[in-house]
Amino acid sequence: MTAKSKSNSFARALGTLRDAYNEGDAQQLHDAIAHASEHSRLLGSTLSLIEPVYPIKKFLAFAARLEASMAKFGLHEGCARFFANLSIPWECHLPDSVRAVAESAPVLFFGNHPSLFTPFLTAASIDRDDFRFFSTKYVCNLLPSIGATAFPMEVPLTRSWTEWRRGGWRRAMVYRLISLVHDMPSVEAIRDGNRQSLAEGAAYIRSGGSAIICPGGGGKKKDRKWFAGIGSLVKQLQDSPGETPVYLLPFHEENCSNKRIYAHVQDGPVSRLKAALFYRGPIRIRFAEPILISDIGRPEYSIQQIVDVLKAYYESLFLEPALGPV
């Protein structure tokens, strides 16, 4: 086979992956990757080399299981059943004093995002039918149950050094891989689309709904900068409040990371040893007391000032032993 035909074969095979991704289903993309070598030996070999380092097919199979559970049982019960069937134990600490607001009031949940599990653990913990995500568009594409109801946010996928600093080389690599199948709009279109999602999300919460946002993005770096989205939401809800008071409700995920999930999904002896030695004990998600959005900052505060106030409050709130032993 000539170099040109190999190149064409690779491009056609990559096009097949893009088509499967654009169909909007993790299972279809998983199957396309599994059969990539039938269209291009080069692409198939490349993906096979990546798999032991970043288990793409196993993660997509994981996502397909989660999607099937959510599609059948709904978001809350579907996520709860998914985690009940995992061999990783988890705990939810939702005080009775918080539950009424968490499950019935207009609420914006906000917190850290150390693992891929974060939004789904939150959904499994909160029993309400109107729970929504502010979620990246590629997640919406892979999980139709999320995409049908989320407020999609576009994020840059090719800032490798930025993502390396935020979450390590695996994070940078997976963003690069996603960029091969995900079409990025222009900077102006990203800005306009994200603003529209924030406005729609604010209107939804104002009318009595609930949603989750992770203002620091994904990863475990503790001193990361928070994005402005949460400040925009708070500002919109303060400037145009609804008939019912709206709350912010902080949560914190603990004892979990994407590394723990890698060790769980991979089959080798090294992964099993890591899981046994380093990733023991249950994953925990804790919820703190709700905060009235009207109590955040002052009316003249800018969006960035609101973000800074919330970030400082959140970091002080979850410093041990702020909420006591668990």
Coordinates of C-alpha atoms in Angstrom, one line a residue:
M1 CA 0.0 0.0 0.0
T2 CA 1.4 3.4 -0.9
A3 CA 1.8 6.3 1.5
K4 CA -1.0 8.2 -0.2
S5 CA -3.4 5.2 0.0
K6 CA -2.5 4.8 3.7
S7 CA -3.2 8.4 4.3
N8 CA -6.5 8.2 2.5
S9 CA -7.4 5.0 4.4
F10 CA -6.6 6.8 7.7
A11 CA -8.7 9.8 6.8
R12 CA -11.7 7.6 5.8
A13 CA -11.4 5.6 9.1
L14 CA -11.2 8.8 11.1
G15 CA -14.3 10.0 9.2
T16 CA -16.1 6.8 10.3
L17 CA -15.3 7.7 13.9
R18 CA -16.5 11.2 13.4
D19 CA -19.8 9.9 11.9
A20 CA -20.3 7.6 14.9
Y21 CA -19.6 10.4 17.4
N22 CA -22.0 12.7 15.6
E23 CA -24.7 10.1 15.9
G24 CA -24.6 11.0 19.6
D25 CA -24.2 7.7 21.3
A26 CA -21.2 6.3 23.3
Q27 CA -22.0 2.7 22.2
Q28 CA -21.7 3.6 18.5
L29 CA -18.4 5.3 19.0
H30 CA -17.2 2.4 21.0
D31 CA -18.1 0.0 18.2
A32 CA -16.5 2.2 15.6
I33 CA -13.2 2.3 17.5
A34 CA -13.3 -1.5 18.1
H35 CA -13.5 -2.0 14.3
A36 CA -11.2 0.9 13.3
S37 CA -8.5 -1.5 12.1
E38 CA -10.9 -2.9 9.5
H39 CA -10.7 0.5 7.8
S40 CA -7.1 1.6 8.6
R41 CA -4.4 -0.6 10.2
L42 CA -2.5 2.6 11.1
L43 CA -5.5 4.0 13.0
G44 CA -6.3 0.7 14.6
S45 CA -2.7 0.2 15.7
T46 CA -2.5 3.8 17.1
L47 CA -5.7 3.3 19.1
S48 CA -4.4 -0.1 20.4
L49 CA -1.3 1.6 21.7
I50 CA -3.3 4.3 23.5
E51 CA -5.7 1.9 25.1
P52 CA -3.4 0.6 27.9
V53 CA -2.5 4.2 28.8
Y54 CA -6.0 5.7 28.4
P55 CA -8.7 3.0 28.2
I56 CA -10.9 4.6 25.5
K57 CA -13.0 1.6 24.7
K58 CA -13.5 0.7 28.4
F59 CA -14.6 4.2 29.2
L60 CA -17.0 4.3 26.3
A61 CA -18.4 0.9 27.4
F62 CA -18.8 2.4 30.9
A63 CA -20.6 5.5 29.4
A64 CA -22.9 3.2 27.4
R65 CA -23.9 1.3 30.5
L66 CA -24.6 4.6 32.3
E67 CA -26.6 5.9 29.4
A68 CA -28.7 2.7 29.2
S69 CA -29.5 3.0 32.9
M70 CA -30.5 6.7 32.7
A71 CA -32.6 6.1 29.5
K72 CA -34.5 3.3 31.3
F73 CA -34.9 4.6 34.8
G74 CA -34.4 8.4 34.6
L75 CA -31.6 10.5 35.7
H76 CA -31.7 10.1 39.5
E77 CA -32.7 6.4 39.7
G78 CA -30.6 5.5 36.6
C79 CA -27.4 7.0 38.2
A80 CA -28.2 5.4 41.6
R81 CA -28.6 2.0 39.9
F82 CA -25.4 2.4 37.9
F83 CA -23.4 3.1 41.0
A84 CA -25.1 0.4 43.0
N85 CA -23.8 -2.1 40.4
L86 CA -20.2 -0.9 40.6
S87 CA -17.7 -2.6 42.8
I88 CA -16.6 0.8 44.1
P89 CA -18.6 1.7 47.3
W90 CA -19.9 5.2 47.7
E91 CA -21.6 7.3 50.4
C92 CA -23.8 10.4 50.3
H93 CA -23.8 12.8 53.2
L94 CA -26.9 14.9 52.8
P95 CA -28.0 16.3 56.2
D96 CA -31.7 16.4 57.0
S97 CA -31.5 20.1 57.4
V98 CA -30.3 20.4 53.8
R99 CA -32.5 17.8 52.1
A100 CA -35.7 19.8 51.8
V101 CA -34.0 22.7 50.0
A102 CA -31.9 20.2 47.9
E103 CA -34.9 18.3 46.7
S104 CA -37.6 20.9 46.3
A105 CA -36.3 24.5 46.1
P106 CA -34.8 26.3 43.1
V107 CA -31.2 25.4 43.5
L108 CA -27.8 25.8 41.8
F109 CA -25.5 23.0 43.1
F110 CA -21.8 23.8 42.8
G111 CA -18.6 22.1 43.8
N112 CA -15.4 20.4 42.9
H113 CA -15.0 18.0 39.9
P114 CA -12.2 15.6 40.8
S115 CA -13.5 12.7 38.7
L116 CA -15.7 11.8 35.7
F117 CA -18.2 10.5 38.3
T118 CA -18.9 13.9 39.9
P119 CA -22.1 15.1 38.2
F120 CA -23.6 11.6 38.2
L121 CA -22.9 11.0 41.9
T122 CA -24.7 14.3 42.5
A123 CA -27.7 13.2 40.4
A124 CA -27.7 9.8 42.3
S125 CA -27.8 11.7 45.6
I126 CA -30.5 14.2 44.8
D127 CA -34.0 12.8 44.3
R128 CA -35.7 15.3 42.0
D129 CA -37.0 15.1 38.4
D130 CA -35.9 18.5 37.4
F131 CA -32.1 18.1 37.9
R132 CA -30.0 19.4 35.0
F133 CA -26.3 19.7 34.1
F134 CA -24.2 22.5 32.8
S135 CA -22.2 20.1 30.7
T136 CA -19.6 20.1 28.0
K137 CA -20.9 19.5 24.6
Y138 CA -18.9 16.4 24.0
V139 CA -20.4 14.8 27.1
C140 CA -23.9 15.8 25.8
N141 CA -23.0 14.0 22.5
L142 CA -21.9 10.8 24.2
L143 CA -24.8 10.6 26.6
P144 CA -28.1 11.4 24.9
S145 CA -30.0 11.4 28.2
I146 CA -27.8 14.3 29.3
G147 CA -27.7 16.0 26.0
A148 CA -31.5 16.2 25.8
T149 CA -31.8 18.3 28.9
A150 CA -28.4 19.9 29.6
F151 CA -27.3 23.4 29.2
P152 CA -24.4 22.7 26.9
M153 CA -21.1 24.6 27.3
E154 CA -18.3 24.5 24.7
V155 CA -14.7 24.3 26.0
P156 CA -11.4 24.5 24.0
L157 CA -9.9 21.1 23.3
T158 CA -6.5 21.9 22.0
R159 CA -4.9 23.8 24.8
S160 CA -2.6 20.9 25.7
W161 CA -0.3 22.8 28.1
T162 CA -3.3 24.3 30.0
E163 CA -5.0 21.0 30.3
W164 CA -1.8 19.3 31.4
R165 CA -1.5 21.8 34.2
R166 CA -5.1 21.4 35.2
G167 CA -5.3 17.6 35.2
G168 CA -2.1 15.9 34.0
W169 CA -1.0 14.5 30.7
R170 CA -3.9 12.0 30.4
R171 CA -6.3 15.0 30.5
A172 CA -4.4 16.8 27.8
M173 CA -4.3 13.6 25.7
V174 CA -8.0 12.8 26.0
Y175 CA -8.9 16.4 25.0
R176 CA -6.7 16.1 21.9
L177 CA -8.4 12.8 21.0
I178 CA -11.8 14.3 21.4
S179 CA -10.7 17.2 19.1
L180 CA -10.3 14.7 16.3
V181 CA -14.0 13.9 16.2
H182 CA -15.6 17.0 17.7
D183 CA -16.1 20.1 15.5
M184 CA -15.2 23.2 17.3
P185 CA -17.1 26.4 16.4
S186 CA -15.5 29.8 16.1
V187 CA -14.5 31.7 19.2
E188 CA -17.4 34.1 18.7
A189 CA -19.9 31.2 18.3
I190 CA -18.5 29.5 21.5
R191 CA -19.0 32.7 23.5
D192 CA -22.5 33.3 22.2
G193 CA -23.5 29.7 22.7
N194 CA -22.2 29.6 26.3
R195 CA -23.9 32.9 27.1
Q196 CA -27.2 31.5 25.8
S197 CA -26.8 28.3 27.9
L198 CA -26.2 30.4 31.0
A199 CA -29.2 32.6 30.3
E200 CA -31.4 29.5 29.7
G201 CA -30.1 27.9 32.9
A202 CA -30.7 31.0 35.0
A203 CA -34.3 31.1 33.7
Y204 CA -34.8 27.4 34.4
I205 CA -33.6 27.8 38.0
R206 CA -35.5 31.0 38.5
S207 CA -38.7 29.1 37.5
G208 CA -38.1 26.5 40.2
G209 CA -35.7 24.0 38.7
S210 CA -32.2 22.8 39.7
A211 CA -28.9 22.4 38.0
I212 CA -25.3 21.6 38.8
I213 CA -22.2 23.5 37.7
C214 CA -18.5 22.8 38.5
P215 CA -16.8 26.2 38.3
G216 CA -13.3 24.9 38.5
G217 CA -13.6 22.4 35.7
G218 CA -12.4 18.9 36.0
G219 CA -9.3 17.6 37.8
K220 CA -7.8 17.6 41.3
K221 CA -5.7 20.8 41.3
K222 CA -6.8 22.7 44.3
D223 CA -5.7 26.2 43.4
R224 CA -7.3 26.3 40.0
K225 CA -9.0 29.4 38.7
W226 CA -12.8 29.3 38.6
F227 CA -14.6 30.0 35.4
A228 CA -17.0 33.0 35.2
G229 CA -20.1 30.9 34.5
I230 CA -21.2 30.6 38.1
G231 CA -20.7 34.3 38.6
S232 CA -22.9 35.1 35.6
L233 CA -25.6 32.8 36.9
V234 CA -25.6 34.3 40.3
K235 CA -25.6 37.9 38.9
Q236 CA -28.6 37.1 36.5
L237 CA -30.6 35.5 39.4
Q238 CA -29.8 38.5 41.7
D239 CA -30.7 41.1 39.0
S240 CA -33.9 39.3 38.0
P241 CA -35.2 37.1 40.9
G242 CA -38.2 34.9 40.6
E243 CA -41.1 34.5 42.9
T244 CA -39.4 31.9 45.1
P245 CA -36.0 32.3 46.8
V246 CA -33.1 30.6 44.9
Y247 CA -30.3 28.8 46.7
L248 CA -26.7 27.9 46.1
L249 CA -25.9 24.5 47.5
P250 CA -22.2 23.5 47.9
F251 CA -21.1 19.9 47.5
H252 CA -17.7 18.2 47.8
E253 CA -16.6 14.9 46.2
E254 CA -13.9 13.1 48.2
N255 CA -11.7 10.0 47.9
C256 CA -12.1 9.8 44.1
S257 CA -10.1 10.7 41.0
N258 CA -9.9 9.7 37.4
K259 CA -6.8 7.7 38.4
R260 CA -9.0 5.6 40.7
I261 CA -11.5 5.1 37.8
Y262 CA -8.6 4.1 35.4
A263 CA -7.5 1.5 38.0
H264 CA -11.1 0.2 38.2
V265 CA -11.8 -0.2 34.5
Q266 CA -8.4 -1.6 33.5
D267 CA -7.8 -5.3 33.8
G268 CA -4.1 -5.7 34.3
P269 CA -2.4 -6.8 37.5
V270 CA -0.8 -3.4 38.1
S271 CA -4.3 -1.8 38.0
R272 CA -5.6 -4.4 40.4
L273 CA -2.7 -3.8 42.7
K274 CA -3.2 0.0 42.6
A275 CA -6.9 -0.4 43.3
A276 CA -6.1 -2.6 46.3
L277 CA -3.3 -0.5 47.8
F278 CA -4.2 3.1 46.9
Y279 CA -7.9 3.4 46.2
R280 CA -9.6 2.0 49.2
G281 CA -12.6 3.1 51.1
P282 CA -15.8 4.6 49.8
I283 CA -16.1 7.6 47.5
R284 CA -17.9 10.3 49.4
I285 CA -20.1 13.2 48.3
R286 CA -21.0 15.8 51.0
F287 CA -23.5 18.6 50.9
A288 CA -23.2 21.7 53.0
E289 CA -25.9 24.2 54.1
P290 CA -27.6 26.1 51.3
I291 CA -27.0 29.8 50.8
L292 CA -29.5 32.3 49.5
I293 CA -28.3 33.7 46.3
S294 CA -29.6 37.1 47.4
D295 CA -27.0 37.0 50.2
I296 CA -24.0 36.6 48.0
G297 CA -21.8 39.8 47.7
R298 CA -23.4 43.2 47.1
P299 CA -25.6 44.5 44.4
E300 CA -22.7 46.4 42.8
Y301 CA -20.4 43.4 42.6
S302 CA -19.1 42.4 39.2
I303 CA -19.3 38.8 38.0
Q304 CA -15.6 38.3 38.8
Q305 CA -16.1 39.6 42.3
I306 CA -18.9 37.2 42.9
V307 CA -16.8 34.3 41.6
D308 CA -14.0 35.3 44.0
V309 CA -16.3 35.5 47.0
L310 CA -17.8 32.1 46.2
K311 CA -14.4 30.5 45.6
A312 CA -13.0 31.8 48.9
Y313 CA -16.2 30.7 50.8
Y314 CA -16.2 27.2 49.3
E315 CA -12.5 26.6 50.0
S316 CA -12.9 27.6 53.6
L317 CA -16.1 25.6 54.0
F318 CA -14.5 22.3 53.0
L319 CA -11.2 22.6 54.9
E320 CA -11.2 19.7 57.4
P321 CA -12.6 19.7 60.0
A322 CA -15.0 22.4 58.8
L323 CA -17.9 19.9 58.5
G324 CA -16.6 17.5 61.1
P325 CA -15.5 13.8 60.8
V326 CA -17.3 11.5 58.4

